[in-house]
Coordinates of C-alpha atoms in Angstrom, one line a residue:
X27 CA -22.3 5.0 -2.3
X28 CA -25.5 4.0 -1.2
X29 CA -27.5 6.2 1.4
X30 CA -28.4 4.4 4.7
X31 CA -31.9 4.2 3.7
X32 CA -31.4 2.0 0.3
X33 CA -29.5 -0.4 2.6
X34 CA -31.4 -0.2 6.0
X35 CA -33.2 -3.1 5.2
X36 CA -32.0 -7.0 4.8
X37 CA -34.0 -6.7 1.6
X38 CA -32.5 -2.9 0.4
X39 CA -29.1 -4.1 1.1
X40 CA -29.7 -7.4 -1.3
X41 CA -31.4 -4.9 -4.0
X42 CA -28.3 -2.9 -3.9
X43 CA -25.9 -5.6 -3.9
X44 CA -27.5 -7.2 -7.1
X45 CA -28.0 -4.0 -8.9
X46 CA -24.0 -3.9 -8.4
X47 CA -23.8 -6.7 -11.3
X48 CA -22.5 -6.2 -14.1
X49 CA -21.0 -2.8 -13.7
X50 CA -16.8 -1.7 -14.4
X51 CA -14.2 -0.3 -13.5
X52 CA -10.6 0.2 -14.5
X53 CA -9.0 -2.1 -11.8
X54 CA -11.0 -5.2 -10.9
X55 CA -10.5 -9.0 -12.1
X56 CA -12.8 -10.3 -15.3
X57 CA -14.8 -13.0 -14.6
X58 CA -14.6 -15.5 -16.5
X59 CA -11.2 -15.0 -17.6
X60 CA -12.4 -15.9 -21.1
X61 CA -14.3 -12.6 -21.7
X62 CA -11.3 -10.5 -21.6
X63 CA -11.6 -8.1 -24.6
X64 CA -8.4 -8.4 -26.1
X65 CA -6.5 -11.9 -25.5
X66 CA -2.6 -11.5 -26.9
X67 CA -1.5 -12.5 -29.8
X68 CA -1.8 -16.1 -31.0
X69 CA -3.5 -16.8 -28.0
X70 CA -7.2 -18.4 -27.8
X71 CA -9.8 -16.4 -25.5
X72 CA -10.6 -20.1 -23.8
X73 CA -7.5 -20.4 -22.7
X74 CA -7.5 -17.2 -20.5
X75 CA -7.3 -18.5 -17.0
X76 CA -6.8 -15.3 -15.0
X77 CA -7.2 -12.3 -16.0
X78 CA -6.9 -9.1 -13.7
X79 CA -5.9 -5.2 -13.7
X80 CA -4.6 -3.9 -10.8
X81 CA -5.2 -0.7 -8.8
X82 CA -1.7 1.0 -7.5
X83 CA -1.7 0.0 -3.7
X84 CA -3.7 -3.6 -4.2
X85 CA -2.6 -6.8 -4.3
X86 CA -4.1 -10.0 -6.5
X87 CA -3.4 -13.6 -5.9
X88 CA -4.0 -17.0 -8.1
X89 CA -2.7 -20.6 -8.3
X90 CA -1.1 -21.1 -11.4
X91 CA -1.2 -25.1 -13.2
X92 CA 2.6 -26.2 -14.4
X93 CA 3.0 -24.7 -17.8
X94 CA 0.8 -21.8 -17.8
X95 CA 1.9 -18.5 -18.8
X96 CA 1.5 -15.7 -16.9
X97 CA 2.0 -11.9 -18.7
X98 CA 2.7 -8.7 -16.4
X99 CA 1.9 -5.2 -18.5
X100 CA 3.0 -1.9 -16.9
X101 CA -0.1 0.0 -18.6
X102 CA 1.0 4.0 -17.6
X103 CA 5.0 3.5 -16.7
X104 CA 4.3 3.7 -12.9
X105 CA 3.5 0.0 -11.7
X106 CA 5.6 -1.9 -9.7
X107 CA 4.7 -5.5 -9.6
X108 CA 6.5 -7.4 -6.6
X109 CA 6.3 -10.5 -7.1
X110 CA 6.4 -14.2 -4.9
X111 CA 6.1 -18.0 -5.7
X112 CA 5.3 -20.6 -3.5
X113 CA 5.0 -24.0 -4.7
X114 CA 1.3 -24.9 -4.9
X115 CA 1.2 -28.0 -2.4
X116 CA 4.7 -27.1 -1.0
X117 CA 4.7 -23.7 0.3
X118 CA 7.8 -24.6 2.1
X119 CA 9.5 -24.5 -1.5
X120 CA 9.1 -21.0 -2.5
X121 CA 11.0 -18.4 -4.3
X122 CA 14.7 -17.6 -3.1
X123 CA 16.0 -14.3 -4.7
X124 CA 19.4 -14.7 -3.5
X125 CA 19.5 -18.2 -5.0
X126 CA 17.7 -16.6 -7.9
X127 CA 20.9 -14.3 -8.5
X128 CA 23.9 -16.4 -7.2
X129 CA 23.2 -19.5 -9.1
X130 CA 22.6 -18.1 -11.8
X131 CA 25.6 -15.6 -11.8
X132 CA 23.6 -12.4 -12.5
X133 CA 21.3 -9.9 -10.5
X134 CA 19.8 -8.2 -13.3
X135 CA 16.1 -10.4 -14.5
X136 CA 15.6 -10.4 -17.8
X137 CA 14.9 -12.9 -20.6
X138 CA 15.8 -16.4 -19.8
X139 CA 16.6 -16.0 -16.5
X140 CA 14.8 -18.4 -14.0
X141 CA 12.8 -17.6 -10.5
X142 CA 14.3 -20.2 -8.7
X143 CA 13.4 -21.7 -4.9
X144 CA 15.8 -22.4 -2.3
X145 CA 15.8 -26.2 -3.6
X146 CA 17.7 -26.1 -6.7
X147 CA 14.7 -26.0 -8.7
X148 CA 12.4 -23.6 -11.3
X149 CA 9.3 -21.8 -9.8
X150 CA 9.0 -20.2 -12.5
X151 CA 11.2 -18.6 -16.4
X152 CA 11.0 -15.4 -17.7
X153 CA 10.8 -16.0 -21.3
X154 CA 10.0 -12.5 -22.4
X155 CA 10.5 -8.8 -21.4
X156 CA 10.1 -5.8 -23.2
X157 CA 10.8 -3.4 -19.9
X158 CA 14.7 -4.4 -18.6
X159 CA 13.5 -2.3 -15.4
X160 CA 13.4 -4.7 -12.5
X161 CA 15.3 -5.6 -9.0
X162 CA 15.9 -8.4 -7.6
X163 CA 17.7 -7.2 -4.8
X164 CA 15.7 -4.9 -2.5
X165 CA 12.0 -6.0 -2.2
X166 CA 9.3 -4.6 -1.2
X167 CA 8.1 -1.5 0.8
X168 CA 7.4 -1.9 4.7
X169 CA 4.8 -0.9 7.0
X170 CA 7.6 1.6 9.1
X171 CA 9.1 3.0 6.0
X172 CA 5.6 3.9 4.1
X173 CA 4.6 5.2 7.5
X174 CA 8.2 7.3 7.9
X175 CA 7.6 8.5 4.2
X176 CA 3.9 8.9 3.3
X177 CA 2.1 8.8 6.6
X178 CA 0.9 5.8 6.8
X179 CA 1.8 2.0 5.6
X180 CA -1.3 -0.1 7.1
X181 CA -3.4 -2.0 4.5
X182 CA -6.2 0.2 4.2
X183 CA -4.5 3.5 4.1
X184 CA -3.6 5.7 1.0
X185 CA -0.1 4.2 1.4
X186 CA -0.3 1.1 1.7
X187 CA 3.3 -1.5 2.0
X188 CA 4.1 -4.4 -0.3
X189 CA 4.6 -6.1 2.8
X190 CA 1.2 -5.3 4.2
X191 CA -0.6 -6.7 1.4
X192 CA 1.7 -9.5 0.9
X193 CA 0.2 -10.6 4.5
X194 CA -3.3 -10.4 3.2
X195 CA -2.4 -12.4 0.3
X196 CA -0.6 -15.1 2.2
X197 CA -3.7 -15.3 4.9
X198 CA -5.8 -16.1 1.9
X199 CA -3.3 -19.2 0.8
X200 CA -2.9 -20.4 4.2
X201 CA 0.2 -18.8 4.6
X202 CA 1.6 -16.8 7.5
X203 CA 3.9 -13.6 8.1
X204 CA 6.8 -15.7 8.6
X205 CA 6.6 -17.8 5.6
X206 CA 7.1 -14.5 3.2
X207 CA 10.3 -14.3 2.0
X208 CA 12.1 -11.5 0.2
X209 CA 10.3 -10.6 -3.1
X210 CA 11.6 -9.7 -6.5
X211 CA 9.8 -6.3 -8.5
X212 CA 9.4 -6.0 -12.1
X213 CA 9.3 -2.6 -13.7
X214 CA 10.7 -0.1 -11.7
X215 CA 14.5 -0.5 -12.5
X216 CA 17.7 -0.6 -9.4
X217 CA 21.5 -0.9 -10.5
X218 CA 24.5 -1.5 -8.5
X219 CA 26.6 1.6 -9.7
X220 CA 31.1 0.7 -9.4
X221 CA 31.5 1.9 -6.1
X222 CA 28.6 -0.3 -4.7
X223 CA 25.8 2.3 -4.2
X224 CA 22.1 1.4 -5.4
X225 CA 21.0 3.1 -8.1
X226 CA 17.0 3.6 -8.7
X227 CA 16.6 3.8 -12.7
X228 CA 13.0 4.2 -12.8
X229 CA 10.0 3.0 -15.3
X230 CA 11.4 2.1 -18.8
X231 CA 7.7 3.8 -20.1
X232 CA 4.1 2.3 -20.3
X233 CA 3.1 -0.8 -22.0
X234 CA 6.2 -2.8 -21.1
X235 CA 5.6 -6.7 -20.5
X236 CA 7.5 -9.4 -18.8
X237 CA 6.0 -13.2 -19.3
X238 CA 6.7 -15.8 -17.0
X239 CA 6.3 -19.4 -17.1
X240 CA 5.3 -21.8 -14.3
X241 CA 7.3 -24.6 -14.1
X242 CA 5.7 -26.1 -11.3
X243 CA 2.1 -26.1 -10.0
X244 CA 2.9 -22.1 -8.1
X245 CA 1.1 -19.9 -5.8
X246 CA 1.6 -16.5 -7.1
X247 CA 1.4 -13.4 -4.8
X248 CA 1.5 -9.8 -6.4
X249 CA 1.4 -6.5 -4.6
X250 CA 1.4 -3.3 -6.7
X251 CA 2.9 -0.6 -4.3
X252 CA 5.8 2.2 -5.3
X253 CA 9.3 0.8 -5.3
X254 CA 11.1 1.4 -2.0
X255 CA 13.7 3.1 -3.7
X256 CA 11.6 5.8 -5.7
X257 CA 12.5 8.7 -5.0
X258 CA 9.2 10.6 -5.4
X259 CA 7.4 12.6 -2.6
X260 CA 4.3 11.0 -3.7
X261 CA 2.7 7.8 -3.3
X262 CA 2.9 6.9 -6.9
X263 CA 1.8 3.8 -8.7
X264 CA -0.4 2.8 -12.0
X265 CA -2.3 -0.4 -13.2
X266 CA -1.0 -3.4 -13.5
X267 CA -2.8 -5.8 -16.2
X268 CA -2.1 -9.5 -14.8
X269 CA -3.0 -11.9 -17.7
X270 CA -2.7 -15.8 -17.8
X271 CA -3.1 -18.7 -20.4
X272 CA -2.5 -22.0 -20.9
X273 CA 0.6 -23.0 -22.1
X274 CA 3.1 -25.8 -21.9
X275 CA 6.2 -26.3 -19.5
X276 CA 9.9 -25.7 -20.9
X277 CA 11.7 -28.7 -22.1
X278 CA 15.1 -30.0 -23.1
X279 CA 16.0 -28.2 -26.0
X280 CA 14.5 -24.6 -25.3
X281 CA 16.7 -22.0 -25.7
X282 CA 15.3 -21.0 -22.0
X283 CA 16.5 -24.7 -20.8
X284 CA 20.1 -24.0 -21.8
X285 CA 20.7 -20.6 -21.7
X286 CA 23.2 -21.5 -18.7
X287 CA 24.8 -24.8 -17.0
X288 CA 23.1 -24.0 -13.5
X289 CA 20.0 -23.0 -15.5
X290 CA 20.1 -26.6 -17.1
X291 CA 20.9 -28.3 -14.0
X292 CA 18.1 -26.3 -11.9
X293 CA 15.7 -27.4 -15.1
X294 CA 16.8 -30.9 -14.1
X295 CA 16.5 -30.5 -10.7
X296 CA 12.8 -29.8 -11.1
X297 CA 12.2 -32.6 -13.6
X298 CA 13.4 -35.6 -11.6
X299 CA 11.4 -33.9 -8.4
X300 CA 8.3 -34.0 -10.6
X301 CA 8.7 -37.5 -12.1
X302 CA 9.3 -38.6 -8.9
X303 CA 6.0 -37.5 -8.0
X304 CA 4.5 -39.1 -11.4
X305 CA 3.7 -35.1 -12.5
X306 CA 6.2 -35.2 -15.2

């Protein structure tokens, strides 16, 4: 931190600033995208378009172009990625979780399932995942609770709630309080056990990935906070490396179109809503 009298001045606060350039650390965004050190597999460092870690207890947000991938990597075992769409121009279409488990006839994410909004159509496909630890049912930590459990829930605290940052996210998007809905997580595991009880099953270990597609132009909001369910005393929650690429949409004839009947007829859906539009 800089002592008062670097800064005191107009001209010592700009010296300081600048001499900020440059400089690291482990959770911040890489700009450009392009320069990230080590772009995945078969994938050309041009076509990095975001590329991102996140601190546990901070949020990141990006508008993603129809087609592009986007890659979530649990780097220590302890990141909990909670995750919403919105479609870019359309924020009114945005992600339904319960539509995203009752059409689809299954509550557990995993590969091939589809994000889905509350209009029949793809936000999004999860075409690979290496972690099987996710929930779609509970979302994300509130303001009350982390203030009932840690001490404090507000934004800039130690503790900070999904929701919270969620709002922060949304102000920056144009987006209000009431237009978030309930999010999905990704990496921190919940089961329904027979008798109905939730069941927290935890981190399945670092370096776990999921990759998600946008299948429409989407607003993507991320908050990395504890799971709501995790049972620790502690506030506890790693890095989250958010990387995205260029990429194409899914079409008739991936495996990821017709892994179900509602997953073809959401895929369908969101085709004749795009070519309506003259997108598709």
């Amino acid at each position: 931190m800089a002592s008062a009298s670097v800064t005191a001045s107009a001209y010592g606060a700009r010296d300081h600033a600048r001499a900020q350039e440059g400089r690291q650390v482990d959770a911040m965004p890489v700009l450009p995208a392009s320069s990230w050190p080590a772009p995945p597999e078969g994938i050309a460092a041009e076509d990095i378009v975001w590329a991102e870690t996140v601190a546990g207890g901070n949020y990141t947000h990006q508008v993603l172009a129809r087609g592009t991938e986007l890659r979530l990597t649990d780097l220590a075992g302890d990141a909990c990625a909670h995750l919403l769409l919105f479609s870019a121009d359309r924020p009114w279409e945005r992600l339904n979780a319960a539509d995203t488990v009752k059409v689809l006839w299954n509550a557990y994410l995993g590969a091939s399932h589809l994000l889905l909004s509350d209009q029949g159509r793809v936000l999004a496909s999860l075409v690979e995942d290496s972690s099987g630890r996710h929930d779609s049912l509970t979302g994300t930590s509130t303001l009350a609770r982390n203030t009932a459990r840690y001490g404090d829930g507000t934004p800039q605290s130690a503790s900070p709630a999904g929701r919270e940052l969620f709002k922060l996210a949304a102000l920056k998007n144009g987006l209000t309080p009431r237009d978030l809905p309930p999010s999905i997580s990704f990496f921190q595991g919940v089961r329904i056990a027979e008798d109905g009880a939730t069941e927290f099953t935890g981190s399945a270990g670092p370096h776990t990935t999921v990759t998600l597609r946008a299948e429409q132009d989407v607003t993507v909001l991320l908050a990395n906070v504890p799971h709501p369910l995790d049972p620790r005393a502690a506030y506890t929650c790693s890095n989250l490396e958010v990387l995205a690429y260029r990429g194409e949409p899914t079409a008739p004839g991936d495996p990821v179109w017709d892994a179900t009947p509602e997953g073809r007829r959401a895929f369908l859906n969101t085709a004749g809503h795009l070519t309506a539009r003259g997108i598709a």
